[in-house]
Amino acid sequence: MRSMSLLTGMSVRAKATSAAVGTVALAIALCMLALVLVLRQNLSDSAKTDAKRAALSVEEQLTASGKLRRSAVVVAPQPVTIKAVEGRKIHSSRQVALPDSKVISGAPVYLTGAAHVAYSVDVAPSTTALDNATRLLLRQVAPAAAGLVLFVAALTWLLVGRALRPVAAIREEFTEITERDLHRRVPVPRARDEIFRLARTMNATLDRLHQAMTRQRQFVADASHELRSPIAAVRAQLELALARPSRTDWPTVVHKALQDTGRLQAVASDLLLLARLDAQEAPPRTPVDLAALAAEEVRRHPGTVGAGDGDVRPAVVHGSRVQLSRLLTNLTDNARRHARTTVSVGVRVRDGMAEVSVDDDGPGIPEADRERVFERFTRLDGARARQEGGTGLGLAIAKDIAHAHGGTLTVHNSPHGGARLLLRLPCETRL
């Protein structure tokens, strides 16, 4: 836990340097260990080979002395152990009895009575070369390894710091960006690496935030204008009536005020619904039959024609009945506002999707405006009048509701010659 907290408080530069130093140190330690083990094994094998050769040399000398029936003279470069096999005492010129064993090293040794005596020769391997090699490795290789680790640490610290320089520039620029200057962007490095992609992603995010803020400001301005107009109309009517109370047709004034108040209430209700949709509140997930909702909408407006003559298959989706009903109402209201004589509503299920089409025989919607009609407070040229053109939020609300339910709302040409608004929602229950 303590090591984890230590790593958490370290910078990326320090972490990278620590990782590089640890990796190199571990690699060098393993290499040195392997080198020592291999060297010791080779030197040990070489010492054993030399000892065997020395033992054979001593045996040859003793054998030669026995054939000549004289005292043995043995010359060995390293310690030699000679053991009498029969247990007889063998004496050398140095008066060393050898009934069991004797270590003879360096100078010649004269053995008496060795002509007909059986004995064994054992030469101890020399450890001098092994000890010298180990000391040399520790004294010279270890400082070199430490220097290499320090060099790797310094190089890693320098390179990581240079690589993270664009990150510092991005951080400094990003901390200065506020909601008032979302047009600013972080610097993008020339190297197409991870930092390049991070900077591109941050700038793309800032683009979306800027666009969202721009839309929000435009929406607030449009909403203020839409709310100000009926309020100003009501106030003007009331001030004019109060200025001439005796000559005022009060029922007419009240009727107009109620109309403007109703329009004000409709705008406020639409704005509240849009605020909820913008908050991305998940709609209630209950089964809703779009065919039944479309039939209710047709019954509320006798001039609207329902496709299928009452023989329509149920199209059950999961969502909010209130919101989906509002969606269909907005579509049919828009169609009636632009239709000359005919408005028709059709429902069908195809490819696992519930489709609701609302057609009219009006002037239609040009292809250039088929995306713009779903923007908030948008009125096309033929529907500029506020009293007849609605609030300009109906289709925007309809599309937001469709998206909230995982569906789409698009504009097409109608068989009646006008516009067709096509709603497609996932049909989770197909009956």
Coordinates of C-alpha atoms in Angstrom, one line a residue:
M1 CA 0.0 0.0 0.0
R2 CA 2.9 2.4 0.8
S3 CA 4.5 1.7 -2.6
M4 CA 1.2 2.3 -4.4
S5 CA 0.7 5.7 -2.6
L6 CA 4.3 6.6 -3.5
L7 CA 3.7 5.8 -7.2
T8 CA 0.5 7.8 -7.1
G9 CA 2.3 10.9 -5.9
M10 CA 5.0 10.6 -8.6
S11 CA 4.9 12.5 -11.9
V12 CA 4.8 10.6 -15.2
R13 CA 8.4 11.6 -15.8
A14 CA 9.5 10.2 -12.5
K15 CA 7.5 7.0 -13.1
A16 CA 9.0 6.5 -16.5
T17 CA 12.5 7.1 -15.2
S18 CA 12.0 4.7 -12.2
A19 CA 10.6 2.0 -14.5
A20 CA 13.6 2.4 -16.9
V21 CA 16.1 2.3 -14.1
G22 CA 14.5 -0.6 -12.4
T23 CA 14.3 -2.6 -15.7
V24 CA 17.9 -1.9 -16.6
A25 CA 19.2 -2.6 -13.1
L26 CA 17.3 -5.9 -13.0
A27 CA 18.6 -6.9 -16.4
I28 CA 22.2 -6.0 -15.5
A29 CA 21.8 -7.9 -12.2
L30 CA 20.5 -11.0 -14.0
C31 CA 23.2 -10.8 -16.6
M32 CA 25.9 -10.5 -13.9
L33 CA 24.5 -13.4 -12.0
A34 CA 24.4 -15.5 -15.1
L35 CA 27.9 -14.4 -16.0
V36 CA 29.3 -15.3 -12.6
L37 CA 27.6 -18.6 -12.6
V38 CA 28.8 -19.5 -16.1
L39 CA 32.3 -18.2 -15.2
R40 CA 32.5 -20.1 -12.0
Q41 CA 31.3 -23.3 -13.8
N42 CA 33.9 -22.9 -16.6
L43 CA 36.7 -22.1 -14.2
S44 CA 35.7 -25.0 -11.9
D45 CA 35.6 -27.4 -14.8
S46 CA 39.0 -26.1 -16.0
A47 CA 40.5 -26.5 -12.5
K48 CA 39.2 -30.0 -12.3
T49 CA 40.7 -30.8 -15.7
D50 CA 44.1 -29.4 -14.6
A51 CA 43.9 -31.5 -11.4
K52 CA 43.1 -34.6 -13.3
R53 CA 46.1 -34.0 -15.6
A54 CA 48.3 -33.3 -12.5
A55 CA 47.1 -36.6 -10.9
L56 CA 47.9 -38.5 -14.1
S57 CA 51.3 -36.9 -14.2
V58 CA 52.0 -38.0 -10.6
E59 CA 50.8 -41.5 -11.3
E60 CA 53.0 -41.7 -14.3
Q61 CA 56.0 -40.6 -12.2
L62 CA 55.2 -43.1 -9.5
T63 CA 54.7 -45.9 -12.1
A64 CA 58.0 -45.1 -13.7
S65 CA 59.8 -45.1 -10.3
G66 CA 58.2 -48.5 -9.5
K67 CA 59.4 -50.0 -12.8
L68 CA 63.0 -48.8 -12.1
R69 CA 62.7 -50.2 -8.5
R70 CA 63.9 -47.1 -6.9
S71 CA 62.6 -44.4 -4.6
A72 CA 59.9 -42.3 -6.2
V73 CA 60.6 -38.7 -6.9
V74 CA 57.3 -36.7 -7.4
V75 CA 57.1 -33.2 -8.7
A76 CA 53.6 -31.6 -8.6
P77 CA 52.5 -28.0 -9.3
Q78 CA 49.7 -28.1 -6.8
P79 CA 48.7 -30.0 -3.7
V80 CA 48.8 -33.8 -4.1
T81 CA 47.3 -36.4 -1.8
I82 CA 48.9 -39.9 -1.9
K83 CA 47.3 -42.7 0.0
A84 CA 48.7 -46.2 0.6
V85 CA 46.3 -48.9 -0.4
E86 CA 47.8 -51.8 1.5
G87 CA 48.3 -49.8 4.6
R88 CA 52.1 -50.1 4.6
K89 CA 54.1 -47.1 5.8
I90 CA 56.0 -45.3 3.1
H91 CA 58.6 -42.8 4.1
S92 CA 60.0 -40.0 2.1
S93 CA 63.4 -38.3 2.2
R94 CA 61.7 -35.6 4.2
Q95 CA 60.9 -38.3 6.7
V96 CA 57.2 -38.1 6.1
A97 CA 55.3 -41.3 6.8
L98 CA 52.6 -42.1 4.3
P99 CA 50.6 -45.0 5.6
D100 CA 47.4 -43.1 4.9
S101 CA 47.9 -39.9 3.0
K102 CA 50.2 -36.9 2.6
V103 CA 49.8 -33.6 0.7
I104 CA 52.9 -32.9 -1.4
S105 CA 53.1 -29.5 -3.1
G106 CA 55.7 -27.8 -5.3
A107 CA 59.2 -29.1 -4.6
P108 CA 60.3 -32.7 -5.3
V109 CA 59.5 -35.3 -2.7
Y110 CA 61.5 -38.5 -2.4
L111 CA 59.5 -41.6 -1.4
T112 CA 61.4 -44.7 -0.1
G113 CA 60.1 -48.2 -0.4
A114 CA 57.6 -47.1 -3.0
A115 CA 58.7 -49.6 -5.7
H116 CA 56.2 -52.4 -4.9
V117 CA 53.6 -50.5 -3.0
A118 CA 50.1 -49.8 -4.3
Y119 CA 48.8 -46.3 -3.6
S120 CA 46.3 -43.8 -4.9
V121 CA 46.9 -40.2 -6.0
D122 CA 44.5 -37.3 -5.5
V123 CA 45.1 -33.8 -6.7
A124 CA 43.0 -30.9 -5.3
P125 CA 41.7 -28.5 -7.9
S126 CA 43.1 -25.0 -7.6
T127 CA 40.7 -22.1 -6.8
T128 CA 43.1 -19.3 -7.4
A129 CA 41.8 -18.5 -10.9
L130 CA 38.2 -18.6 -9.7
D131 CA 38.8 -16.2 -6.8
N132 CA 40.7 -13.8 -9.1
A133 CA 38.0 -13.8 -11.7
T134 CA 35.3 -13.1 -9.1
R135 CA 37.2 -10.2 -7.6
L136 CA 37.9 -8.7 -11.0
L137 CA 34.2 -9.0 -11.9
L138 CA 33.1 -7.3 -8.7
R139 CA 35.7 -4.5 -8.9
Q140 CA 35.4 -3.6 -12.5
V141 CA 32.1 -4.7 -13.9
A142 CA 30.0 -3.5 -10.9
P143 CA 31.1 0.1 -11.2
A144 CA 30.5 0.0 -15.0
A145 CA 27.0 -1.4 -14.4
A146 CA 26.2 1.4 -11.9
G147 CA 27.4 3.9 -14.4
L148 CA 25.2 2.4 -17.1
V149 CA 22.2 2.6 -14.8
L150 CA 22.9 6.3 -14.0
F151 CA 23.3 7.0 -17.8
V152 CA 19.9 5.3 -18.5
A153 CA 18.2 7.3 -15.7
A154 CA 19.6 10.6 -17.0
L155 CA 18.7 9.8 -20.6
T156 CA 15.2 8.6 -19.8
W157 CA 14.6 11.7 -17.6
L158 CA 15.7 13.9 -20.5
L159 CA 13.8 12.2 -23.3
V160 CA 10.5 11.8 -21.3
G161 CA 10.7 15.5 -20.3
R162 CA 11.1 16.4 -23.9
A163 CA 8.3 14.2 -24.9
L164 CA 6.0 15.6 -22.3
R165 CA 6.8 19.2 -23.2
P166 CA 3.7 19.4 -25.5
V167 CA 1.5 18.1 -22.6
A168 CA 2.6 21.0 -20.5
A169 CA 1.7 23.4 -23.3
I170 CA -1.7 21.8 -23.7
R171 CA -2.3 22.0 -20.0
E172 CA -1.3 25.7 -19.8
E173 CA -3.6 26.5 -22.7
F174 CA -6.5 24.4 -21.5
T175 CA -6.5 26.0 -18.0
E176 CA -7.0 29.4 -19.6
I177 CA -10.0 28.4 -21.6
T178 CA -13.3 29.5 -20.1
E179 CA -16.9 29.6 -21.2
R180 CA -16.3 33.0 -22.7
D181 CA -13.5 31.9 -25.0
L182 CA -14.4 28.5 -26.2
H183 CA -13.0 29.5 -29.6
R184 CA -9.5 28.9 -28.4
R185 CA -7.8 25.6 -29.1
V186 CA -4.9 23.7 -27.5
P187 CA -1.6 23.4 -29.5
V188 CA -1.3 20.2 -31.6
P189 CA 2.3 18.8 -31.8
R190 CA 3.7 17.9 -35.2
A191 CA 4.7 14.3 -34.1
R192 CA 1.7 12.0 -34.9
D193 CA 1.9 10.2 -31.6
E194 CA -0.5 9.7 -28.6
I195 CA -0.1 13.3 -27.5
F196 CA -1.0 14.4 -31.1
R197 CA -4.2 12.3 -30.9
L198 CA -4.9 13.6 -27.4
A199 CA -4.7 17.2 -28.6
R200 CA -6.9 16.5 -31.6
T201 CA -9.5 14.9 -29.3
M202 CA -9.4 17.8 -26.9
N203 CA -9.9 20.3 -29.8
A204 CA -12.8 18.2 -31.2
T205 CA -14.4 18.3 -27.7
L206 CA -13.9 22.0 -27.5
D207 CA -15.5 22.3 -31.0
R208 CA -18.6 20.4 -29.7
L209 CA -18.7 22.5 -26.6
H210 CA -18.4 25.7 -28.6
Q211 CA -21.2 24.6 -30.9
A212 CA -23.4 23.5 -28.0
M213 CA -22.7 26.9 -26.2
T214 CA -23.5 28.7 -29.4
R215 CA -26.8 26.8 -29.8
Q216 CA -27.6 27.4 -26.2
R217 CA -27.1 31.1 -26.4
Q218 CA -29.1 31.2 -29.6
F219 CA -31.8 29.2 -28.0
V220 CA -32.0 31.5 -25.0
A221 CA -32.2 34.5 -27.3
D222 CA -34.9 32.9 -29.4
A223 CA -36.8 31.8 -26.3
S224 CA -36.6 35.3 -24.8
H225 CA -37.9 36.8 -28.1
E226 CA -40.8 34.3 -28.2
L227 CA -41.7 35.0 -24.6
R228 CA -41.3 38.7 -24.9
S229 CA -43.7 39.0 -27.9
P230 CA -46.9 37.8 -26.2
I231 CA -46.0 39.5 -23.0
A232 CA -45.5 42.8 -24.8
A233 CA -48.8 42.3 -26.7
V234 CA -50.8 41.6 -23.5
R235 CA -49.2 44.6 -21.8
A236 CA -49.9 46.9 -24.7
Q237 CA -53.6 45.8 -24.8
L238 CA -54.0 46.3 -21.1
E239 CA -52.3 49.7 -21.1
L240 CA -54.5 50.8 -24.0
A241 CA -57.6 49.6 -22.3
L242 CA -56.7 51.3 -19.1
A243 CA -56.0 54.5 -20.9
R244 CA -59.6 54.5 -22.4
P245 CA -61.6 52.4 -20.0
S246 CA -65.0 53.9 -21.1
R247 CA -64.4 53.2 -24.8
T248 CA -62.8 49.7 -24.4
D249 CA -64.5 46.5 -25.5
W250 CA -63.4 44.6 -22.4
P251 CA -64.6 41.1 -23.6
T252 CA -62.5 41.6 -26.8
V253 CA -59.5 42.7 -24.7
V254 CA -59.8 39.8 -22.4
H255 CA -60.2 37.4 -25.3
K256 CA -57.0 38.7 -27.0
A257 CA -55.2 38.6 -23.7
L258 CA -56.2 35.0 -23.2
Q259 CA -55.0 34.1 -26.7
D260 CA -51.6 35.7 -26.0
T261 CA -51.5 34.0 -22.5
G262 CA -52.3 30.7 -24.1
R263 CA -49.4 31.2 -26.6
L264 CA -47.2 32.2 -23.7
Q265 CA -48.2 29.0 -21.8
A266 CA -47.5 26.9 -24.9
V267 CA -44.0 28.3 -25.3
A268 CA -43.3 27.8 -21.6
S269 CA -44.5 24.3 -21.8
D270 CA -42.4 23.5 -24.8
L271 CA -39.3 25.1 -23.2
L272 CA -39.8 23.0 -20.1
L273 CA -40.1 19.8 -22.2
L274 CA -37.0 20.7 -24.2
A275 CA -35.1 21.3 -20.9
R276 CA -36.1 17.8 -19.7
L277 CA -35.1 16.3 -23.1
D278 CA -31.8 18.1 -23.0
A279 CA -31.1 16.7 -19.6
Q280 CA -31.4 13.3 -21.2
E281 CA -33.8 12.0 -18.6
A282 CA -34.6 8.4 -19.5
P283 CA -38.3 8.1 -20.4
P284 CA -40.5 5.5 -18.6
R285 CA -40.2 2.1 -20.2
T286 CA -43.8 0.9 -20.6
P287 CA -45.4 -0.8 -23.5
V288 CA -47.1 1.7 -25.9
D289 CA -49.1 0.8 -29.0
L290 CA -48.3 3.4 -31.6
A291 CA -51.3 2.2 -33.7
A292 CA -53.6 3.0 -30.8
L293 CA -52.0 6.4 -30.3
A294 CA -52.4 7.2 -34.0
A295 CA -56.0 6.1 -33.9
E296 CA -56.7 8.5 -30.9
E297 CA -55.0 11.3 -32.8
V298 CA -57.1 10.7 -35.8
R299 CA -60.3 10.7 -33.7
R300 CA -59.4 14.0 -32.1
H301 CA -59.1 15.6 -35.5
P302 CA -61.9 14.5 -37.8
G303 CA -60.2 15.9 -40.9
T304 CA -57.3 13.6 -40.4
V305 CA -57.4 10.3 -42.3
G306 CA -56.1 7.1 -40.7
A307 CA -54.5 4.6 -43.1
G308 CA -55.6 1.0 -42.9
D309 CA -59.4 1.6 -42.4
G310 CA -59.1 0.4 -38.8
D311 CA -57.4 -2.9 -39.7
V312 CA -53.9 -1.9 -38.5
R313 CA -51.5 -4.3 -36.8
P314 CA -50.5 -3.3 -33.3
A315 CA -47.0 -1.6 -33.2
V316 CA -45.9 -1.9 -29.6
V317 CA -42.8 -0.1 -28.5
H318 CA -41.3 0.6 -25.0
G319 CA -41.3 4.2 -23.9
S320 CA -43.3 7.1 -22.4
R321 CA -46.9 7.2 -23.5
V322 CA -47.2 10.9 -22.7
Q323 CA -44.1 11.8 -24.7
L324 CA -45.0 9.6 -27.7
S325 CA -48.5 11.1 -27.8
R326 CA -47.0 14.5 -27.8
L327 CA -44.7 13.5 -30.7
L328 CA -47.7 12.4 -32.8
T329 CA -49.6 15.5 -31.9
N330 CA -46.8 17.7 -33.0
L331 CA -46.5 15.8 -36.3
T332 CA -50.2 16.0 -37.1
D333 CA -50.4 19.7 -36.1
N334 CA -47.5 20.5 -38.4
A335 CA -49.2 18.5 -41.2
R336 CA -52.6 20.3 -40.7
R337 CA -50.9 23.6 -40.6
H338 CA -49.4 23.1 -44.1
A339 CA -52.0 20.8 -45.7
R340 CA -54.4 22.1 -48.3
T341 CA -57.1 19.4 -47.9
T342 CA -55.7 16.1 -46.7
V343 CA -53.7 14.8 -43.7
S344 CA -53.2 11.0 -43.4
V345 CA -51.5 9.0 -40.6
G346 CA -50.2 5.5 -41.3
V347 CA -48.7 2.8 -39.0
R348 CA -46.9 -0.4 -39.9
V349 CA -44.2 -2.8 -38.6
R350 CA -41.3 -3.6 -40.9
D351 CA -37.9 -5.2 -40.2
G352 CA -38.4 -5.0 -36.4
M353 CA -39.2 -1.3 -36.5
A354 CA -42.5 0.5 -35.9
E355 CA -43.1 3.1 -38.5
V356 CA -45.5 6.0 -38.3
S357 CA -45.9 8.2 -41.4
V358 CA -47.7 11.6 -41.4
D359 CA -48.5 12.9 -44.9
D360 CA -50.0 16.1 -46.2
D361 CA -50.8 17.6 -49.6
G362 CA -49.2 20.9 -48.9
P363 CA -46.3 22.6 -50.6
G364 CA -43.8 20.1 -49.1
I365 CA -40.4 20.8 -47.6
P366 CA -37.4 21.5 -49.9
E367 CA -34.5 19.1 -49.6
A368 CA -32.3 22.0 -48.5
D369 CA -34.5 22.6 -45.5
R370 CA -35.2 19.0 -44.4
E371 CA -32.6 19.2 -41.6
R372 CA -33.2 22.8 -40.7
V373 CA -36.9 22.2 -40.0
F374 CA -35.9 20.2 -36.9
E375 CA -33.9 23.2 -35.4
R376 CA -35.5 25.1 -32.6
F377 CA -37.6 28.2 -33.4
T378 CA -37.3 27.4 -37.1
R379 CA -40.1 28.7 -39.4
L380 CA -40.0 28.3 -43.1
D381 CA -41.0 31.1 -45.4
G382 CA -44.6 29.8 -45.7
A383 CA -45.1 29.7 -42.0
R384 CA -43.5 32.9 -40.7
A385 CA -46.6 34.3 -39.1
R386 CA -46.4 33.6 -35.4
Q387 CA -50.1 33.2 -35.0
E388 CA -50.3 30.6 -37.7
G389 CA -46.8 29.1 -37.7
G390 CA -46.7 27.8 -34.1
T391 CA -43.8 28.3 -31.8
G392 CA -41.2 26.8 -34.0
L393 CA -40.5 24.1 -31.5
G394 CA -42.9 21.3 -32.5
L395 CA -40.7 19.4 -34.9
A396 CA -37.6 20.0 -32.7
I397 CA -39.4 18.4 -29.7
A398 CA -40.7 15.6 -31.9
K399 CA -37.2 14.7 -33.0
D400 CA -35.7 14.9 -29.5
I401 CA -38.4 12.6 -28.3
A402 CA -37.7 10.1 -31.1
H403 CA -34.0 10.2 -30.3
A404 CA -34.7 9.7 -26.6
H405 CA -36.6 6.5 -27.5
G406 CA -33.8 5.2 -29.8
G407 CA -35.6 6.1 -33.0
T408 CA -35.3 8.5 -35.9
L409 CA -37.5 11.2 -37.5
T410 CA -36.9 12.1 -41.1
V411 CA -38.6 14.1 -43.9
H412 CA -39.5 12.6 -47.3
N413 CA -41.8 13.3 -50.2
S414 CA -45.4 12.4 -49.7
P415 CA -47.5 10.4 -52.2
H416 CA -50.1 13.2 -51.7
G417 CA -47.6 15.8 -53.1
G418 CA -46.6 17.4 -49.9
A419 CA -44.3 16.3 -47.1
R420 CA -44.1 13.0 -45.3
L421 CA -42.7 12.9 -41.7
L422 CA -41.5 9.3 -41.0
L423 CA -41.0 8.1 -37.4
R424 CA -39.2 4.8 -36.9
L425 CA -38.8 3.3 -33.4
P426 CA -37.5 -0.1 -32.3
C427 CA -40.5 -2.5 -32.1
E428 CA -39.5 -4.6 -29.1
T429 CA -42.8 -6.5 -29.0
R430 CA -44.2 -7.7 -32.3
L431 CA -47.7 -9.0 -32.2

